[in-house]
Amino acid sequence: MRYLPKSDSERKEMLRAIGANSIEDLFSTIPERFRLKHPLHLPGPLSEAEIIQYFQARAEENARGYTSFLGAGVYQHLRSVVPDAIIQRGEFLTSYTPYQAEISQGTLAAIFEFQTLMCQLTGQEVANASMYDGSTALTEAVLMAERLTDRRHVFIARTVHPEYRQVLQTYAKHLGLELSEVGFTASGQLDVAALDPRALAGAAALVVQSPNFLGVLENLPALAEIAHGSGALLVTGIAEAVSLGTVRPPAEADIVAMEGQSLGVAPSYGGPYVGVIATREKNVRQMPGRLAGQTTDAQGRRGFVLTLATREQHIRREKATSNICTNEALFALAATIHLCLLGKQGLREVAEQNLAKARFAQAELEKIPGVKRAFSGPTFNEFTLEFPRSVKLINAELLREKIIGPLPLGQSYPDQTKRGLVCVTETMPRTEIERLAAAIRRILEKPV
Amino acid sequence: MRYLPKSDSERKEMLRAIGANSIEDLFSTIPERFRLKHPLHLPGPLSEAEIIQYFQARAEENARGYTSFLGAGVYQHLRSVVPDAIIQRGEFLTSYTPYQAEISQGTLAAIFEFQTLMCQLTGQEVANASMYDGSTALTEAVLMAERLTDRRHVFIARTVHPEYRQVLQTYAKHLGLELSEVGFTASGQLDVAALDPRALAGAAALVVQSPNFLGVLENLPALAEIAHGSGALLVTGIAEAVSLGTVRPPAEADIVAMEGQSLGVAPSYGGPYVGVIATREKNVRQMPGRLAGQTTDAQGRRGFVLTLATREQHIRREKATSNICTNEALFALAATIHLCLLGKQGLREVAEQNLAKARFAQAELEKIPGVKRAFSGPTFNEFTLEFPRSVKLINAELLREKIIGPLPLGQSYPDQTKRGLVCVTETMPRTEIERLAAAIRRILEKPV
Amino acid sequence: MSQESSRIKKAGRHISQNEGLIFEKSAPGKRGFELPPLDVPPVDATKALGAAYVRDAIEGFPEVSEIEVIRHFTRLSTWNYAIDLGMYPLGSCTMKYNPRVNEFVARLDGLASEHPSQPANVAQGCLRILSDLQKCLLEITGMDAITLQPSAGAQGELTGLLLIRALLESQGNPRKKVLIPDSAHGTNPASVVIAGYEVQNIKSNAHGQIDTDHLREFVDNDTAALMVTNPSTIGVFEERIAEIAEILHSRGAFLYMDGANMNALAGITRPGDFGVDVMHLNLHKTFSTPHGGGGPGAGPVMVKTIFEPYLPVPVLIEKDGRFALDQNRPRSIGRVRAYCGNFGVLLRALAYTLAYGPGIRQATEDAVLNANYIRKGLEGHFDLPYKLPSMHEAVFSDARQKKHGVNTMDIAKRLIDYGFHPYTTAFPLIVPGALMIEPTESESKEECDLFIDAMRAIAEEAEKNPQLVKTAPHSTRVGRLDEVAAARKPVLRWKPSTSGEAAD
Amino acid sequence: MSQESSRIKKAGRHISQNEGLIFEKSAPGKRGFELPPLDVPPVDATKALGAAYVRDAIEGFPEVSEIEVIRHFTRLSTWNYAIDLGMYPLGSCTMKYNPRVNEFVARLDGLASEHPSQPANVAQGCLRILSDLQKCLLEITGMDAITLQPSAGAQGELTGLLLIRALLESQGNPRKKVLIPDSAHGTNPASVVIAGYEVQNIKSNAHGQIDTDHLREFVDNDTAALMVTNPSTIGVFEERIAEIAEILHSRGAFLYMDGANMNALAGITRPGDFGVDVMHLNLHKTFSTPHGGGGPGAGPVMVKTIFEPYLPVPVLIEKDGRFALDQNRPRSIGRVRAYCGNFGVLLRALAYTLAYGPGIRQATEDAVLNANYIRKGLEGHFDLPYKLPSMHEAVFSDARQKKHGVNTMDIAKRLIDYGFHPYTTAFPLIVPGALMIEPTESESKEECDLFIDAMRAIAEEAEKNPQLVKTAPHSTRVGRLDEVAAARKPVLRWKPSTSGEAAD
Ligand SMILES: Cc1ncc(COP(=O)(O)O)c(C=O)c1O
Ligand SMILES: Cc1ncc(COP(=O)(O)O)c(C=O)c1O
């Protein structure tokens, strides 16, 4: 087999050296009756060419050639070929977690740069070396808030990504956390009026997302004040990190939980992405996940190591801040390279193009009779529209024109079946925006 | 500009350090009247995304999705993704000719391996570090034969790749070489009878190709005898190197000129490929091109260097064996990696699959009324068929079915307009072979 | 010689300049990326969002060119060790060859480009990949049902425990505790806590195996499950695994298997056959997906039929050749992460499995062969605390070298000077000063012999010249780093102030 | 310390095992490649071809696995220097940044996959790429017609000379000789000979420029052309280039320009405007295509209209938006290679040009800025034989260091210990002991400063500790190699016998 660097004669030679008569001898500790008598029923073995054929055939069964207006937590952005070229260098791709600092300085320095970039983006003081994704980052941020406040009640906006909320529920269930959902107003922002101050008094955290799942930016300074007013922490989720190129960072939040997919990671049908937790220095010892820190060797040379490991499972076991071990290092590296390329200027320009394209699309779509904006709050590259019919029905017809239409909010908000979330990034050509508008117009003109 | 690592303030600072007032000062030696007053009329500047769009649009204008039965010097073979992953490592991709051996041992060791593999493939004793391609390799081989024999008359088979012959003519013209073409028999092999022994007596070389342009293998031992009988050298061109996986190597030839494209290099519309010259040890000092040799350092450690440079232009200038300087190193490396992967077994298996597929295709096509084999000689993965109509006309119809048909021999052999060269490699699925046969049958059934 | 010259500004590794942090290369106005021109009217952010919602330029954000980025990260990469450079004998981590074709297919347009929310009828290719992988993993483990959602082994553990909890709850009592052998990996107890259980550690017997009598005492009606790693972290198969399962089942408790060491079993035996109820796999170990300096991973969970109703949503379903994601699973434990898991990792694992097919057994055999060959080669040079036959890894201790004041970490660091990555040190906890060595099937006899030579040479150095070993490594860009200082006054991000001088 | 231990089997570069030749890793039965199953009946080669045409297994051919191949070449790669690792100041070679996107587009399906013989109507994309590149290069050089066929600079020279010869022949007399300044690159005289001309060398004047009075004497009715490199190989612009052209034209001879140094001129001035009749470009220099350890390249030739009828076949023609290849060119010099040239290289050059557009002028300015900055930085430390203003490169001599017995090669080797690739040594011939330094526009001020520091440090070492410099490099995997032995008893291929012990 092409991956195995041994000839049969070498195998025999090694068995002899071991003093075994046959390979079976080495498995003698496995009770006879549990040893497989027949080969496994698996497809293959396949040659490299057949493997490529198999996956190319699968790719044909997907949405190649379709234009998609989906965002809702995963975003199509321009990616230079440079990061991918670098992360494919064996030295990065095939190395392990940098526990042995002396021969892992490459990975460690890059993580240190990643942590720095995440702090700069979020306006926070410390960031970790990555979490699995945005949903688990948000969940871990809430658990962190619980540890920091020693309170159990958590208020979470209904406008937080529905799947993020589901994950939080799964984790919260057996940790005795009480979750209360908070609705939204006509602006699409958190309904502050619905926050019962008495209840909030004992709360661990107020959890919001900005831009939220409806595409609307939350007024974080105001929300921070409310939360802090009753000793609760403000936990802010960010699903569209590119917004931070032009949108005010969540500097007032106590903990930021971010999905880094937009920072140079492919959609890849849901993962792998890169979650991030950023917070204030004073909270660092309650933070989950790996941290790289700067230090020196005996000769005073600067170097980097994984540090504050006493928070982690491999040292503290059941007392650890989290069970996370393997994280998303390779994509933290990809995001680091991506952001270094974009730089100060580039990141802002990308964000501004998103804003411009989304505003253009919104204007084009609002020209269609019966189509109007659903919420009045400020939006970045996503916005919710109200249609005269079910979005699902409209999408079914759009699909025939190779357009993947707005995300039907009805999926997660049963009362919003006629509302759809439209995402338009810098990658969307004006002509395609116009094609979408024309198609929807045609569809709506047809009598149902 | 993203490729330029300077800010304007750094530029000013550097100008100050130089003591220049403006960048123009540095160009003062260019007469004022020749300095451009207006910007060049060039497309761009383009962002990376636009560059990719431009080339993707071009790719759409080619034969993507077509099935091609073209060979005739350029062959579709399976290529693992491994060689391409390795040659894209900056250490190989972005390094220069290994003149500074101490920091070029990677490239030098790989060249040494390439030279060894080429010797093993061709049955020769020495091979160089590469030539531009098969056509120039053949031409340089002939010039080498001239130097070795000090004779000017060269006999070349009409079955040598027509473009290779054209290149030889271009070079030969002003070097006082006399070229005589030799025809072929019904077997498709060199017409030995047509070789005037008296003329041959003063000849520098007999030049053949095997498999030749008609797909037929030449009887090299016999031809060697004839050539050597009159003091001429046998120069053998090889355009389909994969044949050497199963076909007898040109061990009797004095000089072998090979096109290495089949050994892991993409067709890429004609280049870059990798030419090779291999010969006997005694001829090495008349060989063109770079050579890597094994040696040691002061501590006796094995290392490799470019050697016998006294043959080359940078030392000998007008007395050099050739003017070649830059060669095709990166693709010599790709071929080396490709052959290391294939190995002894793999190379033979690939060759045998080519043979089997070609024989199957030939049988299928010969079943079509009016279609028959043109030559009786042994063939590898290409064969010439005789059709009842002009191949050009048949191809025109095949193209409509997204099939690129046999190469019309009429292009280079005006008397052979009804003959076409069919190539079938291991990459051609049986179903496509059957589709070709069915299509030709249909086309021929239609009255003209 | 040249090393002396203080003016040489290069890293220990020759031929490349030393490299500071990217922020230290930044200069205003440099850029490494350009956008296509905007094809719609520009928008003023402040006008569009309102001043209160707009940010200023990001202070200290890098400004560098493309070539500087390429050089910066290429240079950094040369300070890493990697599988592509040589043997990486980290016990329990299964650092095997990461096939290049897997990287190729994971990047195909039509796979890497797909959005997880796109309608199932334009995602059939992705769903079929997931379905095919599910079938393969169930066949290899002998289990009945599966979820591919967990992001890594640790999350797989949590998911598995939540499934056990859900089933127990449906029976009226979730129970209180989960038993964990003292040899277990740290994620096991950490996961138990998040699942709302107490950890009860149980001692291994003299052979490093679970003491079944001992176990019998522990298992009671408060016991939800036992988490066993099989082969255990000392690389030994739990010979009495069936009896262990029986003990648990007889008390209504379940057997959870941490499948991180499945590289010793694939194709040879199936957990589903020897009594395991719930288990996870680490696809970034056994199934060759690249570790990438710490991740990503994937930790699918396989279960027996009774657990199926509780699997996380969505569940992949197949109806006459078409695939769909079923969100409507009333008894599900819910989601453990967004979307369908680390698709890109799952895809690579399938590519790996397809490459071997039933031949995956040969990989397992070679892995065990290598481990035993190295064990044999080092016996007599290093102390072997547990004598039972090894499977995929061999665990020694530094008992002999301790006499000379040399510990496992010293030996590990010295190994670096011999051109190898260290083995896993100081784990499992049941072996004081452990040397945990897992070569995997990817190592040639030649590489194993080099490793044995190196280890023997170090054993000799430990006696004759302990200082040399205790101060190792001597050939790296930086020496041993001050971890205490790093933790006492943490510097966790670059600031114009904190940036010291680059190493030289 | 560890370096001492003779048992360490690793290369000078830490963290990777030393590596022999692939043949030394071979073992019967190992394999790194597998084929899909054959879907047609197998054929017995001996039956099919006849015993006389079949070969036996290839003796000594490697048998290794995929992981071994990856490791072998990854390890070898770490013994190379590269642009991606740092400055590569080789004069005349223009080692600039090779944009990664060019590698990406060159591999696109539909481009890399295209067969050169496929009908023009299914090759319009390839032909348009060639056409667009032709237009760009003509605009940049100010010439009238072009061929993209030549494989590299040297073949471009030959092609250009053959074009001149063809035109002269059509006028009745091909003439006999081609003039070449003593500063010229070795390929120039070598190409002249293949074109059937005699080389006549002409001396440069005290400023390293062509002596026009001197030239007047030389140019006669036997003179076909003068081959001039402008800027010359000492990096200086031929100020009297127009006068030189005039002298030649007045005698019916032509001005050929070797465009290898076009990186000093692009966007600033155009050869077509200052009297050049025929010229070539090295796309692997000025246009950023990767050198790949020695090639591939591309050497397009640009000419004035009068030469157009003689261009090599095929010639790319455009008719109402459709492209075709014209083979029917009765006066053509013929082909210089098969097909349309190194398409993959040409494509990259176009990608490079499109990235800059008219901004290519900025690249030229930065290249000249860097060269002059380094010249300034080294003045006073190294001897500057020619004082005229430098353009893209600065050429020093080792005159000062010679006094201490240190020559340019010693300095070059010592530069390696400082983390740089050496500059070009001992060329051009008109500068004894030349140091030919070309930074290109791809170097940051930071990198230029590091280089200047290193060179100054070496200049100091040459005085204070010449031995240290003469024995350099001290930090490489192997020391200076015995080139004399290599040439006296050439070992040009591996044989089971000749394979010595690997370096350690
Ligand atoms: C035995 C064992 N269990 C669990 C884990 C945790 O898996 P992961 O790192 O994928 O979360 C590991 C990985 O280190 C392990 O070795
Ligand atoms: C001035 C000059 N002319 C000609 C050449 C030859 O070009 P090539 O190596 O592409 O054949 C070179 C390249 O080294 C050169 O520097």
mmCIF file of N, CA, C and O in Angstrom, chain C residues 2 25 40 77 84 122 128 147 157-158 198 223 229 235 251 295 326 348-349 376 414 437 445 455 468 493 499:
data_model
loop_
_atom_site.group_PDB
_atom_site.id
_atom_site.type_symbol
_atom_site.label_atom_id
_atom_site.label_comp_id
_atom_site.label_asym_id
_atom_site.label_seq_id
_atom_site.Cartn_x
_atom_site.Cartn_y
_atom_site.Cartn_z
ATOM 1 N N SER C 2 31.554 30.632 13.176
ATOM 2 C CA SER C 2 30.689 31.753 12.816
ATOM 3 C C SER C 2 29.680 32.011 13.936
ATOM 4 O O SER C 2 29.318 33.136 14.197
ATOM 5 N N LYS C 25 7.505 44.586 11.471
ATOM 6 C CA LYS C 25 7.882 44.841 10.074
ATOM 7 C C LYS C 25 6.935 45.858 9.427
ATOM 8 O O LYS C 25 7.087 46.219 8.271
ATOM 9 N N VAL C 40 -20.477 49.299 -7.364
ATOM 10 C CA VAL C 40 -21.716 49.976 -6.942
ATOM 11 C C VAL C 40 -21.303 51.286 -6.280
ATOM 12 O O VAL C 40 -20.126 51.473 -5.957
ATOM 13 N N SER C 77 8.010 28.958 9.625
ATOM 14 C CA SER C 77 7.753 27.525 9.444
ATOM 15 C C SER C 77 9.028 26.712 9.622
ATOM 16 O O SER C 77 8.974 25.570 10.082
ATOM 17 N N ASP C 84 6.375 15.629 8.092
ATOM 18 C CA ASP C 84 7.026 15.630 6.784
ATOM 19 C C ASP C 84 8.540 15.694 6.898
ATOM 20 O O ASP C 84 9.244 15.463 5.920
ATOM 21 N N VAL C 122 -29.320 20.985 -3.156
ATOM 22 C CA VAL C 122 -28.076 21.416 -3.803
ATOM 23 C C VAL C 122 -26.885 21.149 -2.884
ATOM 24 O O VAL C 122 -25.851 21.831 -2.958
ATOM 25 N N ARG C 128 -23.678 13.071 0.834
ATOM 26 C CA ARG C 128 -23.263 11.710 0.503
ATOM 27 C C ARG C 128 -21.891 11.404 1.094
ATOM 28 O O ARG C 128 -21.630 10.301 1.582
ATOM 29 N N THR C 147 -22.916 9.992 15.137
ATOM 30 C CA THR C 147 -22.994 11.419 14.833
ATOM 31 C C THR C 147 -21.595 11.911 14.489
ATOM 32 O O THR C 147 -20.617 11.545 15.151
ATOM 33 N N GLU C 157 -16.295 13.023 23.648
ATOM 34 C CA GLU C 157 -16.507 12.464 24.987
ATOM 35 C C GLU C 157 -17.749 13.068 25.614
ATOM 36 O O GLU C 157 -18.630 12.361 26.117
ATOM 37 N N LEU C 158 -17.831 14.388 25.579
ATOM 38 C CA LEU C 158 -18.969 15.074 26.181
ATOM 39 C C LEU C 158 -20.261 14.594 25.525
ATOM 40 O O LEU C 158 -21.231 14.255 26.203
ATOM 41 N N GLU C 198 -20.111 13.407 38.491
ATOM 42 C CA GLU C 198 -18.911 13.432 39.318
ATOM 43 C C GLU C 198 -17.926 12.428 38.751
ATOM 44 O O GLU C 198 -18.324 11.382 38.253
ATOM 45 N N THR C 223 -23.772 4.707 39.417
ATOM 46 C CA THR C 223 -22.770 4.726 38.349
ATOM 47 C C THR C 223 -23.435 4.810 36.988
ATOM 48 O O THR C 223 -24.223 3.941 36.617
ATOM 49 N N THR C 229 -10.137 3.705 28.073
ATOM 50 C CA THR C 229 -9.372 3.900 26.847
ATOM 51 C C THR C 229 -8.767 2.550 26.507
ATOM 52 O O THR C 229 -8.070 1.969 27.331
ATOM 53 N N GLY C 235 -0.718 1.544 26.275
ATOM 54 C CA GLY C 235 -0.604 0.794 25.034
ATOM 55 C C GLY C 235 -0.955 -0.674 25.157
ATOM 56 O O GLY C 235 -0.543 -1.490 24.343
ATOM 57 N N ARG C 251 -25.294 -3.732 36.270
ATOM 58 C CA ARG C 251 -25.774 -2.708 37.206
ATOM 59 C C ARG C 251 -26.496 -1.575 36.463
ATOM 60 O O ARG C 251 -26.692 -0.503 36.992
ATOM 61 N N GLY C 295 -4.720 21.557 15.646
ATOM 62 C CA GLY C 295 -6.079 21.325 15.201
ATOM 63 C C GLY C 295 -6.238 21.778 13.767
ATOM 64 O O GLY C 295 -5.287 22.303 13.200
ATOM 65 N N ASP C 326 -32.352 15.765 9.246
ATOM 66 C CA ASP C 326 -33.557 15.747 10.060
ATOM 67 C C ASP C 326 -33.324 16.557 11.337
ATOM 68 O O ASP C 326 -32.497 16.199 12.169
ATOM 69 N N ARG C 348 -11.571 14.457 4.695
ATOM 70 C CA ARG C 348 -10.217 13.888 4.621
ATOM 71 C C ARG C 348 -10.200 12.477 5.202
ATOM 72 O O ARG C 348 -9.527 11.581 4.684
ATOM 73 N N ALA C 349 -10.936 12.286 6.276
ATOM 74 C CA ALA C 349 -10.958 10.961 6.905
ATOM 75 C C ALA C 349 -11.562 9.930 5.954
ATOM 76 O O ALA C 349 -11.096 8.799 5.891
ATOM 77 N N LYS C 376 11.383 -3.524 21.746
ATOM 78 C CA LYS C 376 12.456 -4.520 21.814
ATOM 79 C C LYS C 376 13.816 -3.821 21.781
ATOM 80 O O LYS C 376 14.716 -4.137 22.566
ATOM 81 N N ARG C 414 16.883 16.103 24.624
ATOM 82 C CA ARG C 414 18.109 15.676 23.964
ATOM 83 C C ARG C 414 17.807 15.001 22.626
ATOM 84 O O ARG C 414 18.558 15.116 21.665
ATOM 85 N N ILE C 437 5.909 6.253 23.768
ATOM 86 C CA ILE C 437 6.424 6.250 22.397
ATOM 87 C C ILE C 437 5.468 5.567 21.427
ATOM 88 O O ILE C 437 5.189 4.377 21.567
ATOM 89 N N LYS C 445 11.436 0.990 8.610
ATOM 90 C CA LYS C 445 12.388 0.302 9.490
ATOM 91 C C LYS C 445 13.616 1.189 9.685
ATOM 92 O O LYS C 445 14.120 1.341 10.798
ATOM 93 N N MET C 455 18.057 6.853 20.918
ATOM 94 C CA MET C 455 17.650 6.637 22.318
ATOM 95 C C MET C 455 18.733 5.907 23.101
ATOM 96 O O MET C 455 19.030 6.249 24.247
ATOM 97 N N LEU C 468 25.196 17.043 29.726
ATOM 98 C CA LEU C 468 24.916 17.254 28.298
ATOM 99 C C LEU C 468 23.425 17.044 28.022
ATOM 100 O O LEU C 468 22.806 17.793 27.276
ATOM 101 N N ARG C 493 0.198 39.130 24.287
ATOM 102 C CA ARG C 493 -0.013 39.801 23.004
ATOM 103 C C ARG C 493 1.106 40.787 22.798
ATOM 104 O O ARG C 493 1.731 41.253 23.745
ATOM 105 N N SER C 499 7.330 44.420 22.942
ATOM 106 C CA SER C 499 8.122 43.685 21.957
ATOM 107 C C SER C 499 9.602 43.808 22.258
ATOM 108 O O SER C 499 10.193 44.868 22.114
#
